[in-house]
mmCIF file of C-alpha atoms in Angstrom:
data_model
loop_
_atom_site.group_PDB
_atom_site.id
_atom_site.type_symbol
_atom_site.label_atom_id
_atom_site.label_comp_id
_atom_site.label_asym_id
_atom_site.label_seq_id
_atom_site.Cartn_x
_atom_site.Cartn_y
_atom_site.Cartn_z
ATOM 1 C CA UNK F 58 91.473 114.787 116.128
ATOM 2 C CA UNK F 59 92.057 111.035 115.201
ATOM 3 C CA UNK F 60 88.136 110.391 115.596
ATOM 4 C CA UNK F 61 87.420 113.777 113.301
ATOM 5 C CA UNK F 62 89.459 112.038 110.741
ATOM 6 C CA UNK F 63 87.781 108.199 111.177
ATOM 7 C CA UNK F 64 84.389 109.912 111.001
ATOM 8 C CA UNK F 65 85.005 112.017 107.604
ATOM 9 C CA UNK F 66 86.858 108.728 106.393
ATOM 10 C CA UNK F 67 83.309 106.646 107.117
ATOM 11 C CA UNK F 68 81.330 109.734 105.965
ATOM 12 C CA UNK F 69 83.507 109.155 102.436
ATOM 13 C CA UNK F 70 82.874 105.952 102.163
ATOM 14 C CA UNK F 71 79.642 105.291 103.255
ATOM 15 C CA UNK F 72 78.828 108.169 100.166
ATOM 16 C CA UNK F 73 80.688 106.822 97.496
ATOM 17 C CA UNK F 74 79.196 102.920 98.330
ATOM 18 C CA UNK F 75 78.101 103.340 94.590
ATOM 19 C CA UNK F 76 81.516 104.169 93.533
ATOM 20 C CA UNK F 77 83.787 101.426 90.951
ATOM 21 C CA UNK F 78 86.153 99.523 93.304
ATOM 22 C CA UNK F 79 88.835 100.898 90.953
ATOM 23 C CA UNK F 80 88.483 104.548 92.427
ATOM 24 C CA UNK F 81 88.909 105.478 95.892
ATOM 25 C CA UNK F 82 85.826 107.991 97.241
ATOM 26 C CA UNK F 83 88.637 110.665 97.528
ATOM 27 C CA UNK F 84 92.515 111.128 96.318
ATOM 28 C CA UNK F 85 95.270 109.356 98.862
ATOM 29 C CA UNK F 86 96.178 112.896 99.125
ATOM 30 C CA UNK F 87 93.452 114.128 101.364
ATOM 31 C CA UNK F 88 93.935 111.342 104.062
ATOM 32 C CA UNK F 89 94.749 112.982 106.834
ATOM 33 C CA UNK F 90 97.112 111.422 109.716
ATOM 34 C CA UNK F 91 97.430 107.707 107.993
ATOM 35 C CA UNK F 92 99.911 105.564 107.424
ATOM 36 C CA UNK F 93 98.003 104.402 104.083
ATOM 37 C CA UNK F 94 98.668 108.143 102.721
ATOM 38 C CA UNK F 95 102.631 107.755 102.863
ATOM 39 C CA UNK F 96 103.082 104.127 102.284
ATOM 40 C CA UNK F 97 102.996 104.226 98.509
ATOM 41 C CA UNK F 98 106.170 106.586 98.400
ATOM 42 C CA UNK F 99 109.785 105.389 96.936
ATOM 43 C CA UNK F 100 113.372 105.833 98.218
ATOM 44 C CA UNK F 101 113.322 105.822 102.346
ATOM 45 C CA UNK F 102 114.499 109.474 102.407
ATOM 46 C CA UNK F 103 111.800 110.293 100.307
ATOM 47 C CA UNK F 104 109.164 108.426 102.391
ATOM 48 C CA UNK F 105 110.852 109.356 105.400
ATOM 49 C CA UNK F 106 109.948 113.155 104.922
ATOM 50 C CA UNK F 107 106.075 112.079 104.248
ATOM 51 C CA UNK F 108 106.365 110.317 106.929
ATOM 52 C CA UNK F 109 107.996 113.555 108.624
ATOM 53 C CA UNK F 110 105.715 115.825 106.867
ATOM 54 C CA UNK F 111 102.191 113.428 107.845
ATOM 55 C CA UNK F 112 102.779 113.018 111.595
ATOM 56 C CA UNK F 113 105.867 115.186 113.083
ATOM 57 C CA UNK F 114 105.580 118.855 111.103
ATOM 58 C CA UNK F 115 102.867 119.647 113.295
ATOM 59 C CA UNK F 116 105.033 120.250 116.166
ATOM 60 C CA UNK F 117 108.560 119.781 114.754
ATOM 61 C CA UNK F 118 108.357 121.896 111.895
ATOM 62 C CA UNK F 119 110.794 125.004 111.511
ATOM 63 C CA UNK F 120 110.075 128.355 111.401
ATOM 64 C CA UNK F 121 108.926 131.443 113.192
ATOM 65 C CA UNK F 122 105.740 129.808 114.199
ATOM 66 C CA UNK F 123 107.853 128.025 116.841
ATOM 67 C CA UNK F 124 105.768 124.581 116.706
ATOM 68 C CA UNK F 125 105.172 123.103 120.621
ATOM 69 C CA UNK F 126 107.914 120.479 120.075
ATOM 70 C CA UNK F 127 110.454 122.352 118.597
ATOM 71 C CA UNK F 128 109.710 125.263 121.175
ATOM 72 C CA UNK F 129 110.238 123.374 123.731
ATOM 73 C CA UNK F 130 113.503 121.709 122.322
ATOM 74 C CA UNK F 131 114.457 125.355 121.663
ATOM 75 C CA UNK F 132 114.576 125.720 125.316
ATOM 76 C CA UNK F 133 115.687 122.629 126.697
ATOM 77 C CA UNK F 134 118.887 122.920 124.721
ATOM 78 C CA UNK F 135 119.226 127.186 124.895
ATOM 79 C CA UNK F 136 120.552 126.924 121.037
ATOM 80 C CA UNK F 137 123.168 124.137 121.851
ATOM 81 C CA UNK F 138 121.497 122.006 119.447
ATOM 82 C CA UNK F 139 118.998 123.290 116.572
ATOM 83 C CA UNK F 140 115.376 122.947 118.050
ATOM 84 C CA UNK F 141 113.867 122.032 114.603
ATOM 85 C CA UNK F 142 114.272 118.103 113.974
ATOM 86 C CA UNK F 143 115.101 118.480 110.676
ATOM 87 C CA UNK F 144 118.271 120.420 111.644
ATOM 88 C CA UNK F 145 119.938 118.152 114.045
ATOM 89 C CA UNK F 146 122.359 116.264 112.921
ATOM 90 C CA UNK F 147 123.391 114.183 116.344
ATOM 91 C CA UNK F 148 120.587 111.944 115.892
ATOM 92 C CA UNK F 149 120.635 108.110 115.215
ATOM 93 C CA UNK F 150 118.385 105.757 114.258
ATOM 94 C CA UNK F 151 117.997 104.298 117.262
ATOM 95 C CA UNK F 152 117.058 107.665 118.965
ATOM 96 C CA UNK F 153 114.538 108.439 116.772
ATOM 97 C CA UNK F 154 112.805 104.972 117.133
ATOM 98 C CA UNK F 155 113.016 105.242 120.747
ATOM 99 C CA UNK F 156 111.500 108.541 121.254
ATOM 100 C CA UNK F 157 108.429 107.876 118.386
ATOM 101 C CA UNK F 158 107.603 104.467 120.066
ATOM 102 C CA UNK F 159 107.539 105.417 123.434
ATOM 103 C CA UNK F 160 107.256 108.882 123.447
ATOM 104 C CA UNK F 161 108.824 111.763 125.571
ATOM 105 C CA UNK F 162 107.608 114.580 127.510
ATOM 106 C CA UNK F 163 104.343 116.040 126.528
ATOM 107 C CA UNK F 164 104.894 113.599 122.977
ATOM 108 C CA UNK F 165 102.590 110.967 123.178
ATOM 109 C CA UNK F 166 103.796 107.078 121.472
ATOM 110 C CA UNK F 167 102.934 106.700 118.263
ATOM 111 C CA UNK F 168 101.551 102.868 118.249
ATOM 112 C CA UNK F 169 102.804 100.567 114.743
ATOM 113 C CA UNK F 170 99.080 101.080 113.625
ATOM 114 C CA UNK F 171 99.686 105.142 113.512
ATOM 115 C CA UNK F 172 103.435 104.958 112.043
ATOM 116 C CA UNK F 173 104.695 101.378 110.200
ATOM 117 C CA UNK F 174 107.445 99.913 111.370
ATOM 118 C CA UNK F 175 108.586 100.355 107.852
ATOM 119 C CA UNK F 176 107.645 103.795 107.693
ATOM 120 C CA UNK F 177 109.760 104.689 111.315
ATOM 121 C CA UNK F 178 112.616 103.201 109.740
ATOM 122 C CA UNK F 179 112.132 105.641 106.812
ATOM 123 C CA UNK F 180 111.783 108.616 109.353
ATOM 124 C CA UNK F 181 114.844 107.354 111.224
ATOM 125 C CA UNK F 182 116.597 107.504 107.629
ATOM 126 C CA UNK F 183 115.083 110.929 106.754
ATOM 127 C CA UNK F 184 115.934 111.964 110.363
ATOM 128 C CA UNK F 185 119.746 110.709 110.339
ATOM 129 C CA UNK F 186 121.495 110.363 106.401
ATOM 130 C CA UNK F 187 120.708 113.754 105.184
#
């Protein structure tokens, strides 16, 4: 998936060469797993959940669609806990650093060039002071 999205970003670029410096080939909007695409949002909360919605949705999300990482949260805790991130509330900063840096399970690391450290500290805020 990654090299999809470095190819259509070269693809964009190499066809608006002609383009004014001023205007990007396409909106911030349609960049697709970057950390460019939240990193222009305000209040950490509010970044936070970009930075939620960009890279952790996929499989934390809730809902009936029962996302890998929240299924499998759903069983490892049997309903002690809420499965869906967004729902816990026995998180902490630290936690949520931890696990996105180094990764757990079947979740992969996310490296600083993926997610800012800026931007982790914004998901840790999202994740924690809600």
């Amino acid at each position: 998936m990654k090299r999809l999205d470095v190819v259509i970003l070269l693809v964009a670029v190499g066809a608006s060469a002609g383009a004014s410096a001023q205007e990007p080939p396409f909106p911030i909007a349609a960049w697709s797993r970057t950390t460019a695409a939240v990193e222009t949002q305000g209040a950490p909360v509010e970044r936070g959940a970009a930075v939620f919605n960009n890279w952790c949705s996929a499989c934390h999300s809730r809902g009936p669609q029962n996302a890998p990482g929240t299924a499998s949260l759903q069983i490892k805790y049997q309903g002690s806990v809420p499965a869906a991130l967004e729902d816990r509330r026995d998180l902490t900063p630290e936690v949520v650093k931890v696990f996105v840096r180094n990764g757990v399970a079947m979740m992969a690391p996310f490296r600083k060039t993926e997610v800012s450290d800026a931007d982790l500290d914004a998901l840790a805020t999202y994740l924690t002071q809600r």
